């Protein structure tokens, strides 16, 4: 099901702290999305997260705790789904990311169908939690 079918328009995705190869792979897999990038430094410099402060629907960030935990801390108060991204899938890292609060986990090669499923399921969950 497309995002337009949900009445949501193009999903707004924020890629935080990902290297250029991962960013390129995600952009190729999701050409219809509104994708922005940011560094962890930019996230740290932003003041307290408030509704809409991150201006996105879903965040993708590195799965390692050094990157993931600060992003989850900013995203959690506003119930923004965070997808942990890794170059080399590892079941321990995946479990740690999910236990820490990540909504999902992704690794290359990025397939359009896989990333759209991640987006759709998280956008539906967010809309249901918001009562919409």
PDB file of C-alpha atoms in Angstrom:
ATOM      1  CA  UNK A   1       0.000   0.000   0.000  1.00  0.00           C
ATOM      2  CA  UNK A   2       1.447   3.368  -0.917  1.00  0.00           C
ATOM      3  CA  UNK A   3       1.843   6.248   1.491  1.00  0.00           C
ATOM      4  CA  UNK A   4      -0.480   8.350  -0.620  1.00  0.00           C
ATOM      5  CA  UNK A   5      -3.134   5.656  -0.098  1.00  0.00           C
ATOM      6  CA  UNK A   6      -2.810   6.318   3.640  1.00  0.00           C
ATOM      7  CA  UNK A   7      -3.390  10.015   2.944  1.00  0.00           C
ATOM      8  CA  UNK A   8       0.043  10.795   4.348  1.00  0.00           C
ATOM      9  CA  UNK A   9       1.835  12.140   1.264  1.00  0.00           C
ATOM     10  CA  UNK A  10       5.550  11.494   0.866  1.00  0.00           C
ATOM     11  CA  UNK A  11       7.045  10.220   4.122  1.00  0.00           C
ATOM     12  CA  UNK A  12       9.612  12.558   5.659  1.00  0.00           C
ATOM     13  CA  UNK A  13      12.731  10.611   6.586  1.00  0.00           C
ATOM     14  CA  UNK A  14      15.664  11.958   8.565  1.00  0.00           C
ATOM     15  CA  UNK A  15      18.956  10.090   8.148  1.00  0.00           C
ATOM     16  CA  UNK A  16      21.210  10.847  11.116  1.00  0.00           C
ATOM     17  CA  UNK A  17      24.895   9.939  11.268  1.00  0.00           C
ATOM     18  CA  UNK A  18      24.889   7.475   8.348  1.00  0.00           C
ATOM     19  CA  UNK A  19      27.874   7.222   6.002  1.00  0.00           C
ATOM     20  CA  UNK A  20      27.434   8.254   2.365  1.00  0.00           C
ATOM     21  CA  UNK A  21      27.190   4.667   1.027  1.00  0.00           C
ATOM     22  CA  UNK A  22      24.268   3.882   3.345  1.00  0.00           C
ATOM     23  CA  UNK A  23      22.593   7.206   2.534  1.00  0.00           C
ATOM     24  CA  UNK A  24      22.939   6.527  -1.208  1.00  0.00           C
ATOM     25  CA  UNK A  25      21.462   3.040  -0.819  1.00  0.00           C
ATOM     26  CA  UNK A  26      18.449   4.336   1.085  1.00  0.00           C
ATOM     27  CA  UNK A  27      17.900   7.171  -1.407  1.00  0.00           C
ATOM     28  CA  UNK A  28      17.961   4.699  -4.315  1.00  0.00           C
ATOM     29  CA  UNK A  29      15.469   2.413  -2.559  1.00  0.00           C
ATOM     30  CA  UNK A  30      13.075   5.222  -1.587  1.00  0.00           C
ATOM     31  CA  UNK A  31      13.093   7.800  -4.386  1.00  0.00           C
ATOM     32  CA  UNK A  32       9.531   8.919  -3.619  1.00  0.00           C
ATOM     33  CA  UNK A  33      10.336   9.974  -0.049  1.00  0.00           C
ATOM     34  CA  UNK A  34      11.328  13.367   1.307  1.00  0.00           C
ATOM     35  CA  UNK A  35      14.767  12.501   2.709  1.00  0.00           C
ATOM     36  CA  UNK A  36      17.062  14.802   4.686  1.00  0.00           C
ATOM     37  CA  UNK A  37      20.369  14.067   6.357  1.00  0.00           C
ATOM     38  CA  UNK A  38      21.864  15.363   9.588  1.00  0.00           C
ATOM     39  CA  UNK A  39      24.851  14.663  11.759  1.00  0.00           C
ATOM     40  CA  UNK A  40      24.730  13.558  15.368  1.00  0.00           C
ATOM     41  CA  UNK A  41      26.385  16.871  16.213  1.00  0.00           C
ATOM     42  CA  UNK A  42      23.404  18.730  14.705  1.00  0.00           C
ATOM     43  CA  UNK A  43      21.043  16.558  16.749  1.00  0.00           C
ATOM     44  CA  UNK A  44      23.015  17.224  19.949  1.00  0.00           C
ATOM     45  CA  UNK A  45      23.001  20.961  19.226  1.00  0.00           C
ATOM     46  CA  UNK A  46      19.207  21.054  18.907  1.00  0.00           C
ATOM     47  CA  UNK A  47      17.424  21.904  22.096  1.00  0.00           C
ATOM     48  CA  UNK A  48      14.815  19.753  23.779  1.00  0.00           C
ATOM     49  CA  UNK A  49      12.817  17.768  21.242  1.00  0.00           C
ATOM     50  CA  UNK A  50       9.268  19.007  20.918  1.00  0.00           C
ATOM     51  CA  UNK A  51       6.435  17.956  18.629  1.00  0.00           C
ATOM     52  CA  UNK A  52       7.612  18.579  15.085  1.00  0.00           C
ATOM     53  CA  UNK A  53      11.075  19.747  16.139  1.00  0.00           C
ATOM     54  CA  UNK A  54      12.780  17.019  14.121  1.00  0.00           C
ATOM     55  CA  UNK A  55      10.431  17.635  11.155  1.00  0.00           C
ATOM     56  CA  UNK A  56      10.192  14.019  10.049  1.00  0.00           C
ATOM     57  CA  UNK A  57       8.032  10.909  10.266  1.00  0.00           C
ATOM     58  CA  UNK A  58      10.803   8.319  10.701  1.00  0.00           C
ATOM     59  CA  UNK A  59      14.489   8.485  11.653  1.00  0.00           C
ATOM     60  CA  UNK A  60      17.166   6.129  10.325  1.00  0.00           C
ATOM     61  CA  UNK A  61      20.444   6.082  12.276  1.00  0.00           C
ATOM     62  CA  UNK A  62      23.395   3.767  12.971  1.00  0.00           C
ATOM     63  CA  UNK A  63      22.575   0.703  15.067  1.00  0.00           C
ATOM     64  CA  UNK A  64      25.571   1.024  17.392  1.00  0.00           C
ATOM     65  CA  UNK A  65      24.718   2.233  20.904  1.00  0.00           C
ATOM     66  CA  UNK A  66      27.025   5.273  20.583  1.00  0.00           C
ATOM     67  CA  UNK A  67      24.758   6.653  17.849  1.00  0.00           C
ATOM     68  CA  UNK A  68      21.438   4.957  18.517  1.00  0.00           C
ATOM     69  CA  UNK A  69      20.968   5.864  22.188  1.00  0.00           C
ATOM     70  CA  UNK A  70      21.235   9.675  21.752  1.00  0.00           C
ATOM     71  CA  UNK A  71      18.824   9.528  18.796  1.00  0.00           C
ATOM     72  CA  UNK A  72      16.342   7.405  20.762  1.00  0.00           C
ATOM     73  CA  UNK A  73      16.584   9.885  23.627  1.00  0.00           C
ATOM     74  CA  UNK A  74      15.536  12.748  21.313  1.00  0.00           C
ATOM     75  CA  UNK A  75      12.876  10.744  19.446  1.00  0.00           C
ATOM     76  CA  UNK A  76      11.222   8.975  22.374  1.00  0.00           C
ATOM     77  CA  UNK A  77       9.341  11.920  23.941  1.00  0.00           C
ATOM     78  CA  UNK A  78       7.627  12.639  20.634  1.00  0.00           C
ATOM     79  CA  UNK A  79       7.111   8.947  19.762  1.00  0.00           C
ATOM     80  CA  UNK A  80       9.074   9.138  16.548  1.00  0.00           C
ATOM     81  CA  UNK A  81      10.026   5.709  15.168  1.00  0.00           C
ATOM     82  CA  UNK A  82      13.765   5.098  14.868  1.00  0.00           C
ATOM     83  CA  UNK A  83      15.136   2.498  12.452  1.00  0.00           C
ATOM     84  CA  UNK A  84      18.579   1.171  13.375  1.00  0.00           C
ATOM     85  CA  UNK A  85      20.799   0.779  10.296  1.00  0.00           C
ATOM     86  CA  UNK A  86      23.933  -1.323  10.039  1.00  0.00           C
ATOM     87  CA  UNK A  87      26.302  -2.236   7.269  1.00  0.00           C
ATOM     88  CA  UNK A  88      26.766  -5.813   8.557  1.00  0.00           C
ATOM     89  CA  UNK A  89      23.647  -7.480  10.023  1.00  0.00           C
ATOM     90  CA  UNK A  90      24.246  -9.101  13.384  1.00  0.00           C
ATOM     91  CA  UNK A  91      21.541 -10.749  15.493  1.00  0.00           C
ATOM     92  CA  UNK A  92      23.014  -9.475  18.786  1.00  0.00           C
ATOM     93  CA  UNK A  93      23.156  -5.905  17.493  1.00  0.00           C
ATOM     94  CA  UNK A  94      19.610  -6.242  16.133  1.00  0.00           C
ATOM     95  CA  UNK A  95      18.292  -7.479  19.501  1.00  0.00           C
ATOM     96  CA  UNK A  96      20.168  -4.762  21.393  1.00  0.00           C
ATOM     97  CA  UNK A  97      18.735  -2.081  19.091  1.00  0.00           C
ATOM     98  CA  UNK A  98      15.166  -3.350  19.480  1.00  0.00           C
ATOM     99  CA  UNK A  99      15.544  -3.717  23.266  1.00  0.00           C
ATOM    100  CA  UNK A 100      16.901  -0.148  23.443  1.00  0.00           C
ATOM    101  CA  UNK A 101      13.732   1.101  21.737  1.00  0.00           C
ATOM    102  CA  UNK A 102      14.399   1.051  17.993  1.00  0.00           C
ATOM    103  CA  UNK A 103      11.227   0.461  15.975  1.00  0.00           C
ATOM    104  CA  UNK A 104      13.015  -1.625  13.352  1.00  0.00           C
ATOM    105  CA  UNK A 105      16.375  -2.661  11.912  1.00  0.00           C
ATOM    106  CA  UNK A 106      17.719  -2.497   8.333  1.00  0.00           C
ATOM    107  CA  UNK A 107      20.886  -3.465   6.484  1.00  0.00           C
ATOM    108  CA  UNK A 108      22.042  -3.325   2.865  1.00  0.00           C
ATOM    109  CA  UNK A 109      21.409  -4.238   0.224  1.00  0.00           C
ATOM    110  CA  UNK A 110      18.404  -1.986   0.700  1.00  0.00           C
ATOM    111  CA  UNK A 111      15.389  -3.230  -1.227  1.00  0.00           C
ATOM    112  CA  UNK A 112      12.552  -0.824  -1.985  1.00  0.00           C
ATOM    113  CA  UNK A 113       9.905  -3.318  -0.854  1.00  0.00           C
ATOM    114  CA  UNK A 114      11.655  -3.932   2.480  1.00  0.00           C
ATOM    115  CA  UNK A 115      12.135  -0.246   3.301  1.00  0.00           C
ATOM    116  CA  UNK A 116       8.574   0.619   2.193  1.00  0.00           C
ATOM    117  CA  UNK A 117       7.261  -2.122   4.493  1.00  0.00           C
ATOM    118  CA  UNK A 118       9.297  -0.675   7.388  1.00  0.00           C
ATOM    119  CA  UNK A 119       7.949   2.808   6.643  1.00  0.00           C
ATOM    120  CA  UNK A 120       4.333   1.702   6.162  1.00  0.00           C
ATOM    121  CA  UNK A 121       4.226  -0.390   9.330  1.00  0.00           C
ATOM    122  CA  UNK A 122       5.781   2.359  11.444  1.00  0.00           C
ATOM    123  CA  UNK A 123       3.667   5.140   9.949  1.00  0.00           C
ATOM    124  CA  UNK A 124       0.490   3.095  10.566  1.00  0.00           C
ATOM    125  CA  UNK A 125       1.593   2.375  14.150  1.00  0.00           C
ATOM    126  CA  UNK A 126       2.335   6.075  14.752  1.00  0.00           C
ATOM    127  CA  UNK A 127      -1.022   7.131  13.259  1.00  0.00           C
ATOM    128  CA  UNK A 128      -2.887   4.559  15.392  1.00  0.00           C
ATOM    129  CA  UNK A 129      -1.107   5.743  18.556  1.00  0.00           C
ATOM    130  CA  UNK A 130      -2.066   9.331  17.704  1.00  0.00           C
ATOM    131  CA  UNK A 131      -5.679   8.297  17.255  1.00  0.00           C
ATOM    132  CA  UNK A 132      -5.688   8.840  13.495  1.00  0.00           C
TER     133      UNK A 132
END
